[in-house]
């Protein structure tokens, strides 16, 4: 059995505490070796540093880093880590721009290290069986409804409203990561982005896509949802309708309903371990391309100011 991959977490926000730290602890392929955060915070007495540069300069052996920082600051951190020969796990979205992610992929190839652009929703329990069920069926229409309360899921996260933070597309890109995995390639036809008067990123969006053969795909995103939250995808086919609810955890087909446990980050870290062991890369930017196209082609409308 290979030695555990000694990994450091960079950025100790909510997603690191809720998902990354438990997933690393549960996977014998990894050993948490250090943490990096601008806050004075430690995990189980492990070495802690305020910057990645300080960690890399210290006498602490690591093989990989998991970057859980906002996307706007990731490029320099990835370059720094790869220059030191470290493998890199990127929380979604992989970067603030498509060009920087493409360049990082080239640099990872040249350095001979793993770069993994992770899309956690693709690893939801219902996604793989959904892909299997769709095989051989003709898709006639798809719809995506991703509506949640930003005050519940992203409280006080000012970076998410800034350029590069994506706004409502931060959760919406999760839906697109599933849709680009299940559907034939599709492209944006038109979009309307609702931007609060005091913010630089949208709080809601309505998007219409189509596949190469003209199959329509509609997407409804809204961060102003109160009451029940919705993370649903419906795909109509010549063999009936498939739905994925709760972000991909519940799959319904004409044959019945399957509910799955939360396995997303366990799947991501299993994938990362396999990539590191083979020194391979996995840098899929399809979901980010569609978001970039929404900002490129979407019509903006100003809505009421948003205050946390």
PDB file of N, CA and C in Angstrom, residues 38 46 61 77 101 112 120 123 140 153 161 167 169 198 215 222 235 254 273 295:
ATOM      1  N   UNK A  38      -5.167  32.923   6.998  1.00  0.00           N
ATOM      2  CA  UNK A  38      -4.776  34.224   7.537  1.00  0.00           C
ATOM      3  C   UNK A  38      -5.254  34.394   8.966  1.00  0.00           C
ATOM      4  N   UNK A  46      -1.874  20.631  14.562  1.00  0.00           N
ATOM      5  CA  UNK A  46      -0.963  20.505  13.423  1.00  0.00           C
ATOM      6  C   UNK A  46      -0.260  21.831  13.144  1.00  0.00           C
ATOM      7  N   UNK A  61       6.956  18.456   5.809  1.00  0.00           N
ATOM      8  CA  UNK A  61       6.884  17.662   4.580  1.00  0.00           C
ATOM      9  C   UNK A  61       5.439  17.542   4.116  1.00  0.00           C
ATOM     10  N   UNK A  77      -1.343  31.170  -5.947  1.00  0.00           N
ATOM     11  CA  UNK A  77      -1.126  30.088  -4.994  1.00  0.00           C
ATOM     12  C   UNK A  77      -0.816  28.770  -5.709  1.00  0.00           C
ATOM     13  N   UNK A 101      -6.935  29.240 -15.814  1.00  0.00           N
ATOM     14  CA  UNK A 101      -7.039  27.804 -15.566  1.00  0.00           C
ATOM     15  C   UNK A 101      -6.344  27.021 -16.684  1.00  0.00           C
ATOM     16  N   UNK A 112       4.969  18.176 -14.195  1.00  0.00           N
ATOM     17  CA  UNK A 112       4.790  16.769 -13.863  1.00  0.00           C
ATOM     18  C   UNK A 112       4.039  16.537 -12.575  1.00  0.00           C
ATOM     19  N   UNK A 120     -17.753  19.042  -7.125  1.00  0.00           N
ATOM     20  CA  UNK A 120     -18.280  18.102  -6.132  1.00  0.00           C
ATOM     21  C   UNK A 120     -19.657  17.565  -6.478  1.00  0.00           C
ATOM     22  N   UNK A 123     -20.229  14.218  -8.115  1.00  0.00           N
ATOM     23  CA  UNK A 123     -20.037  13.022  -7.303  1.00  0.00           C
ATOM     24  C   UNK A 123     -21.215  12.760  -6.376  1.00  0.00           C
ATOM     25  N   UNK A 140     -35.104  15.028 -24.966  1.00  0.00           N
ATOM     26  CA  UNK A 140     -35.945  15.983 -25.701  1.00  0.00           C
ATOM     27  C   UNK A 140     -36.013  17.357 -25.037  1.00  0.00           C
ATOM     28  N   UNK A 153     -26.759  30.152   3.137  1.00  0.00           N
ATOM     29  CA  UNK A 153     -25.652  29.358   2.617  1.00  0.00           C
ATOM     30  C   UNK A 153     -24.352  30.127   2.444  1.00  0.00           C
ATOM     31  N   UNK A 161     -19.626  38.399  -4.032  1.00  0.00           N
ATOM     32  CA  UNK A 161     -20.331  39.454  -4.763  1.00  0.00           C
ATOM     33  C   UNK A 161     -19.380  40.305  -5.596  1.00  0.00           C
ATOM     34  N   UNK A 167     -21.291  35.374  -7.884  1.00  0.00           N
ATOM     35  CA  UNK A 167     -22.656  35.595  -7.412  1.00  0.00           C
ATOM     36  C   UNK A 167     -23.450  34.313  -7.407  1.00  0.00           C
ATOM     37  N   UNK A 169     -24.042  32.306  -9.567  1.00  0.00           N
ATOM     38  CA  UNK A 169     -23.430  31.220 -10.318  1.00  0.00           C
ATOM     39  C   UNK A 169     -22.473  30.395  -9.461  1.00  0.00           C
ATOM     40  N   UNK A 198     -26.234  47.406  -5.523  1.00  0.00           N
ATOM     41  CA  UNK A 198     -24.997  47.623  -4.767  1.00  0.00           C
ATOM     42  C   UNK A 198     -23.996  46.487  -4.897  1.00  0.00           C
ATOM     43  N   UNK A 215     -31.957  20.637 -28.909  1.00  0.00           N
ATOM     44  CA  UNK A 215     -32.693  20.300 -27.687  1.00  0.00           C
ATOM     45  C   UNK A 215     -32.589  21.451 -26.690  1.00  0.00           C
ATOM     46  N   UNK A 222     -31.758  31.483  -8.527  1.00  0.00           N
ATOM     47  CA  UNK A 222     -32.192  32.592  -7.682  1.00  0.00           C
ATOM     48  C   UNK A 222     -31.656  32.398  -6.270  1.00  0.00           C
ATOM     49  N   UNK A 235     -34.842  15.908 -16.769  1.00  0.00           N
ATOM     50  CA  UNK A 235     -34.443  15.593 -18.145  1.00  0.00           C
ATOM     51  C   UNK A 235     -35.527  14.716 -18.768  1.00  0.00           C
ATOM     52  N   UNK A 254     -38.822   6.531 -14.199  1.00  0.00           N
ATOM     53  CA  UNK A 254     -40.077   5.775 -14.241  1.00  0.00           C
ATOM     54  C   UNK A 254     -40.022   4.474 -13.455  1.00  0.00           C
ATOM     55  N   UNK A 273      -6.705  11.173  -5.022  1.00  0.00           N
ATOM     56  CA  UNK A 273      -5.684  10.188  -4.661  1.00  0.00           C
ATOM     57  C   UNK A 273      -5.253   9.383  -5.882  1.00  0.00           C
ATOM     58  N   UNK A 295     -21.961  35.713 -18.622  1.00  0.00           N
ATOM     59  CA  UNK A 295     -21.498  37.081 -18.387  1.00  0.00           C
ATOM     60  C   UNK A 295     -21.187  37.785 -19.706  1.00  0.00           C
TER      61      UNK A 295
END
